[in-house]
Tab-separated table of C-alpha atoms in Angstrom:
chain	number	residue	atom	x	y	z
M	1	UNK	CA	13.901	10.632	-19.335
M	2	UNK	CA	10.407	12.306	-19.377
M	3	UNK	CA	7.700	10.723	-21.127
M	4	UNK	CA	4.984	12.133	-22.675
M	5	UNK	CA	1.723	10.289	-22.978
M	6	UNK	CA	-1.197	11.057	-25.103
M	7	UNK	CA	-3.944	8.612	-24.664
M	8	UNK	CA	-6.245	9.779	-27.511
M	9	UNK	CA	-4.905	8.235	-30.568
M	10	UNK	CA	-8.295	10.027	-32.668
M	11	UNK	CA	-10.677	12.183	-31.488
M	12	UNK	CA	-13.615	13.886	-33.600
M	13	UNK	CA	-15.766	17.067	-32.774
M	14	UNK	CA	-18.392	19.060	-34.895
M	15	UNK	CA	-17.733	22.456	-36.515
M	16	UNK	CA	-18.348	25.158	-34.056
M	17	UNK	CA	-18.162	22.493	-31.111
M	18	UNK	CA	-15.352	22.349	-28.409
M	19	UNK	CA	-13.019	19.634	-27.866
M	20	UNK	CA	-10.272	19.112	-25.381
M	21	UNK	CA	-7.150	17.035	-25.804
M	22	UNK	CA	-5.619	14.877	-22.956
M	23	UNK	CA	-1.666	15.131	-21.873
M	24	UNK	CA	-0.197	13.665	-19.609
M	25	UNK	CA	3.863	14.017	-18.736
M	26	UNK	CA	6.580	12.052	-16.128
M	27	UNK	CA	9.008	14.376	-14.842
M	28	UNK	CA	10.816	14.765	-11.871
M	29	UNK	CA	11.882	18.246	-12.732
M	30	UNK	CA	10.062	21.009	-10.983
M	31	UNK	CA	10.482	24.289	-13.990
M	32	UNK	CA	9.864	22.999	-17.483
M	33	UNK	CA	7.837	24.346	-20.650
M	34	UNK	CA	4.662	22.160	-22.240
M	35	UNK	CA	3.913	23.220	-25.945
M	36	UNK	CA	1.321	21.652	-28.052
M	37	UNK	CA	2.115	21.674	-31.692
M	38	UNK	CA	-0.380	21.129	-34.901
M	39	UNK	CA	0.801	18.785	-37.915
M	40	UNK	CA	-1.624	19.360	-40.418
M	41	UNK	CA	-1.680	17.179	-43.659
M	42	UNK	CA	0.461	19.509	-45.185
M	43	UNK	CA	3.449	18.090	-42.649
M	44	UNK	CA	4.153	21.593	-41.046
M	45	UNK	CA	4.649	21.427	-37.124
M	46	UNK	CA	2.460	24.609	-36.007
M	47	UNK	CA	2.987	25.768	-32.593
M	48	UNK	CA	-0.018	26.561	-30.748
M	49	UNK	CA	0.222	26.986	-27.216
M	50	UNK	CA	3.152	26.952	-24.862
M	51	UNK	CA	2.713	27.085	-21.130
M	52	UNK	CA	6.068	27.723	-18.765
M	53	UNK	CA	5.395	25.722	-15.392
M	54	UNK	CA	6.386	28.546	-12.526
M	55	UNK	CA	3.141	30.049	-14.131
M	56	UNK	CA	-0.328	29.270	-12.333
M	57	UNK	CA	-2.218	30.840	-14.954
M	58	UNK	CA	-3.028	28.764	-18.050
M	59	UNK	CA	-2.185	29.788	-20.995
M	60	UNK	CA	-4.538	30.777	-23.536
M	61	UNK	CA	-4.099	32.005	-27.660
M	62	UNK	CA	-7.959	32.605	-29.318
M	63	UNK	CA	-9.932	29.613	-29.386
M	64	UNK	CA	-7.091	27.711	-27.823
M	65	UNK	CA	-6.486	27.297	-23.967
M	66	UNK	CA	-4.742	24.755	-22.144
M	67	UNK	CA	-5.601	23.417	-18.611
M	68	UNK	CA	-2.639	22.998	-16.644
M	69	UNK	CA	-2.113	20.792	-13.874
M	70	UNK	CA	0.633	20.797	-12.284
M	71	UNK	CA	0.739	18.439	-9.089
M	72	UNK	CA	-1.589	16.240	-11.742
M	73	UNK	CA	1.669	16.482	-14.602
M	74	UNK	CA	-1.204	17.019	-16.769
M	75	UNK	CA	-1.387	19.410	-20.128
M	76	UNK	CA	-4.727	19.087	-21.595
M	77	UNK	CA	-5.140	21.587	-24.939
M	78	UNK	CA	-9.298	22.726	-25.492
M	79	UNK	CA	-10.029	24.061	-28.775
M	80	UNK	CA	-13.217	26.235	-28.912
M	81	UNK	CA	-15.683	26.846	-31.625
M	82	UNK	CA	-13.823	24.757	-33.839
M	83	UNK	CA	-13.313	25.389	-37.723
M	84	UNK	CA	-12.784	22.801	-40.621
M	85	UNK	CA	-9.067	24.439	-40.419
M	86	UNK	CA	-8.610	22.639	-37.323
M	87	UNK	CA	-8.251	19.319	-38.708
M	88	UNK	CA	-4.834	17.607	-37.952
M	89	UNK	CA	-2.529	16.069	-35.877
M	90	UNK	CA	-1.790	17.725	-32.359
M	91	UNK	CA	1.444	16.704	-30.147
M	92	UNK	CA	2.252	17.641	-26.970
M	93	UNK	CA	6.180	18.092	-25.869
M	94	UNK	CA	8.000	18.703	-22.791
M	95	UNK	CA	11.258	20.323	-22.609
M	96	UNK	CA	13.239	21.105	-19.608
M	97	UNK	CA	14.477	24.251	-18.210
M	98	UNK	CA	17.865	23.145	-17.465
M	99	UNK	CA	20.288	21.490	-19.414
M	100	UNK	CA	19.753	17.887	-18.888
M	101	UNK	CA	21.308	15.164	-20.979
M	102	UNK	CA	18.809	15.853	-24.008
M	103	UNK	CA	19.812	19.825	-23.648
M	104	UNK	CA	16.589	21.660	-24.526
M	105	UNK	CA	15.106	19.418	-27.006
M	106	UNK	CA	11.585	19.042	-27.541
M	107	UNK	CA	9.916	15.076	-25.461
M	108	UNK	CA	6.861	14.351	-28.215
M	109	UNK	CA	3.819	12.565	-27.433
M	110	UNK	CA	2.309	10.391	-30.309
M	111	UNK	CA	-0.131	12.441	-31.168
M	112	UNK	CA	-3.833	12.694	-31.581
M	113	UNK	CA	-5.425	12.675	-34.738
M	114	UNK	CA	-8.596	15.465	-34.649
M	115	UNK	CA	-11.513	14.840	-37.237
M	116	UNK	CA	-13.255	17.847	-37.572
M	117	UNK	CA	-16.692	17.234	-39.038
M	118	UNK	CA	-19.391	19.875	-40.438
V	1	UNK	CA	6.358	30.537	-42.661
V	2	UNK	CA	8.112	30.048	-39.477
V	3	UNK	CA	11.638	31.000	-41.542
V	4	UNK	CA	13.162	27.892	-41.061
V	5	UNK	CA	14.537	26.704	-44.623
V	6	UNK	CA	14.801	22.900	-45.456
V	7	UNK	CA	15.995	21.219	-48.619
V	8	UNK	CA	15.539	19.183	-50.520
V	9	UNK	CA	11.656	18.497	-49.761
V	10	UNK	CA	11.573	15.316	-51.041
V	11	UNK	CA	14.621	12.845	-51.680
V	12	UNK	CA	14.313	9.310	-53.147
V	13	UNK	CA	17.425	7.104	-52.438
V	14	UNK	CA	18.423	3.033	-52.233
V	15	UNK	CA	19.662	1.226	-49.779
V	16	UNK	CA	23.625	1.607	-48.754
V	17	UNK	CA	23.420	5.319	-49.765
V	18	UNK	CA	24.429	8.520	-48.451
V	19	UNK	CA	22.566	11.969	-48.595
V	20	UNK	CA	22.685	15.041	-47.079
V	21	UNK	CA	19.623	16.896	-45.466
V	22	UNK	CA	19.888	21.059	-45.371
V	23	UNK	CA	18.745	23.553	-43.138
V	24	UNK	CA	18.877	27.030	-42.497
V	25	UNK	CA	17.669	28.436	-39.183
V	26	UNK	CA	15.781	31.494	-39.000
V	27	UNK	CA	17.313	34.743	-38.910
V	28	UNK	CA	19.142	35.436	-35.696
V	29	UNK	CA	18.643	31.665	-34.565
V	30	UNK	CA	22.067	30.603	-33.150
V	31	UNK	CA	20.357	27.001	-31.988
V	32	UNK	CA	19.740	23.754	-34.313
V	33	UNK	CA	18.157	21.019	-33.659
V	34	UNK	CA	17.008	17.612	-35.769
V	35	UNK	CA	14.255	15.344	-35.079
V	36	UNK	CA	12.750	12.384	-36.934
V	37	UNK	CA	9.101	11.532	-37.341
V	38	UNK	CA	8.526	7.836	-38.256
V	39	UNK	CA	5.122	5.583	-38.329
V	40	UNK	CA	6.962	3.480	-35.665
V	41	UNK	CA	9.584	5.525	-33.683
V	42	UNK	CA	6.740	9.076	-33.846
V	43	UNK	CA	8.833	12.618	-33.154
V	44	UNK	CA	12.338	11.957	-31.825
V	45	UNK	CA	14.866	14.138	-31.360
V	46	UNK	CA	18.352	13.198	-33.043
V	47	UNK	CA	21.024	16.260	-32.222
V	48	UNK	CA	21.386	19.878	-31.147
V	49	UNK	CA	23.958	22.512	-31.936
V	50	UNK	CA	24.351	25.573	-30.962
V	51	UNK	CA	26.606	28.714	-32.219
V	52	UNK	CA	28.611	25.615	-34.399
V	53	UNK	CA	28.984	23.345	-31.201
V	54	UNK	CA	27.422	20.022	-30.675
V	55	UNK	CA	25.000	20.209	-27.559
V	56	UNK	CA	23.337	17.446	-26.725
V	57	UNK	CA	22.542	14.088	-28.779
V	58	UNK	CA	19.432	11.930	-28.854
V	59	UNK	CA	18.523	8.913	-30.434
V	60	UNK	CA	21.179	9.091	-33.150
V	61	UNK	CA	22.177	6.407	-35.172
V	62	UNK	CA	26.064	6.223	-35.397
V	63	UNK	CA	25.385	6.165	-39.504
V	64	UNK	CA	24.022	9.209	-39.000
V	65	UNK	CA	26.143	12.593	-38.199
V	66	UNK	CA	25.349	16.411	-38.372
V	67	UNK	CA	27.428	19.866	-38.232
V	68	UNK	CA	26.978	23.010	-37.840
V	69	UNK	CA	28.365	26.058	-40.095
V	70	UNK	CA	29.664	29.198	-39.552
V	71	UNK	CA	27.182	30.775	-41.513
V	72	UNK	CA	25.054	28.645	-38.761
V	73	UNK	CA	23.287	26.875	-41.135
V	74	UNK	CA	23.139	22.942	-40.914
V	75	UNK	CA	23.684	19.482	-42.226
V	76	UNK	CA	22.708	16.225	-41.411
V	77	UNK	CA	24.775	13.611	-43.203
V	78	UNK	CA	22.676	9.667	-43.411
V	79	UNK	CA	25.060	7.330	-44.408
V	80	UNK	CA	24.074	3.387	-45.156
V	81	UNK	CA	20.989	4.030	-45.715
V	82	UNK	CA	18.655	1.345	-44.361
V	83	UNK	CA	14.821	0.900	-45.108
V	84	UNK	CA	14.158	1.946	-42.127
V	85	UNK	CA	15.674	5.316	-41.988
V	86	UNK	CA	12.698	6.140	-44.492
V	87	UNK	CA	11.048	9.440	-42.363
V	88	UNK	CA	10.468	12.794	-41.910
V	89	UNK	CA	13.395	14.849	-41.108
V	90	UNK	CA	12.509	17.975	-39.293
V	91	UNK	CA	15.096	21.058	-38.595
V	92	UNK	CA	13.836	23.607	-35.627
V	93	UNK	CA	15.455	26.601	-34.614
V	94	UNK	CA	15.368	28.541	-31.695
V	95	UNK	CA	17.493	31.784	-30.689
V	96	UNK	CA	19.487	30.378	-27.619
V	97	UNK	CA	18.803	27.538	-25.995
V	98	UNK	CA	17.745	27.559	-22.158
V	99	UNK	CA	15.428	30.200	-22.795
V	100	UNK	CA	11.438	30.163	-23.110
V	101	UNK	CA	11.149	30.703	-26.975
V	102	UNK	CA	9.859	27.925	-28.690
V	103	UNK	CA	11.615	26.186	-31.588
V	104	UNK	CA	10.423	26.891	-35.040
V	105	UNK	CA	10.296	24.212	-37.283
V	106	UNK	CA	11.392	24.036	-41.228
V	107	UNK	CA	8.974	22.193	-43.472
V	108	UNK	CA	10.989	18.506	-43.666
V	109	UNK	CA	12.813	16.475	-45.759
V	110	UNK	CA	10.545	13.621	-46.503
V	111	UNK	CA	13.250	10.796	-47.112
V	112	UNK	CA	12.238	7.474	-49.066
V	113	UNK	CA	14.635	4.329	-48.980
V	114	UNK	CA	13.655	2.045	-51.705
């Protein structure tokens, strides 16, 4: 099964400052998707970003961009110019391109916890 | 609103119960899926269906079971209800499965075992 590991249990960044979140992944697959998704306190799951892995080009949505690396199985998430807004939990997930025992379910990290402070 | 409806919000229950958890997928969604978020166990996935079928399982307890409806929306059935089942249940839809869209998730049942 792929794992997904987030080693940043809380990170904190200043208004109007950038911050990047680390991902890492375990796969043996070579065509997946990564998505990062925002949990706010309000319990939603937000996506953000998604990133399909045949593409070389990283994704990007406004302040949010991803750097994707893909011989490194790493799916780090950089928020720029960040706002009070941005405040909550982020996961990253993995889910396969083919039907694998799981079908097309969503792998979770643990999260990271972002403090956004003005 | 990602269109993804999920009641009750909040349900308060003992142990040994049973209780149902509702969803309705977003329009045109023909794919289901449940996940759990615990302190302990974080986001897990619990069971997929798809156009009424069962696709693929997770970690799902064998108290716990789910369907489908023609109408496509659907339930997840907790039965023997142990402390630890307290969570978050999230519903996600997505049109088909297989392809690149990205599952849209209802709001959650927040379930409390007492």
């Amino acid at each position: 099964a792929q794992t997904v590991t987030q080693s940043q249990p809380e990170m904190s960044v200043q208004e109007a400052e950038t911050v990047t979140l680390s991902c890492t992944y375990d796969t043996s697959e070579s065509d997946y998707y990564l998505f990062w998704y925002k949990q706010p306190p309000s319990r939603q799951m937000i996506l953000v970003i998604r990133q399909e892995a045949y593409k070389q080009q990283n994704a990007t949505e406004n302040r949010f961009s991803v750097n994707f690396q893909k011989a490194a199985k790493s799916f780090s998430l950089k928020i720029s110019d960040s706002q009070l807004g941005d405040a909550a939990m982020y996961f990253c997930a993995y889910r396969s391109a083919s039907n694998s025992n799981s079908g097309y379910a969503l792998n979770f990290g643990k999260g990271t916890s972002l403090l956004v402070t003005p | 609103d990602s269109g993804v409806t999920q009641t009750p919000k909040h349900l308060i229950t003992a142990t040994g119960q049973r209780v149902t958890l509702r969803c309705s997928p977003r329009s045109g969604d023909l794919s289901v899926y449940w996940y759990q978020q615990s302190l302990d166990q974080g986001l897990q996935f619990l069971i997929q269906y798809y156009n009424g079928e069962e696709r693929a399982k997770g970690n799902i307890l064998e108290r716990f079971s789910a369907q489908q409806f023609p109408d496509l929306h659907s339930e997840l059935n907790l039965s023997s209800l142990e402390l630890g089942d307290s969570a978050l249940y999230f519903c996600a839809s997505s049109l088909l499965p297989g392809l690149s869209q990205p599952q849209h998730f209802g709001d959650g049942t927040r379930l409390s075992i007492l």
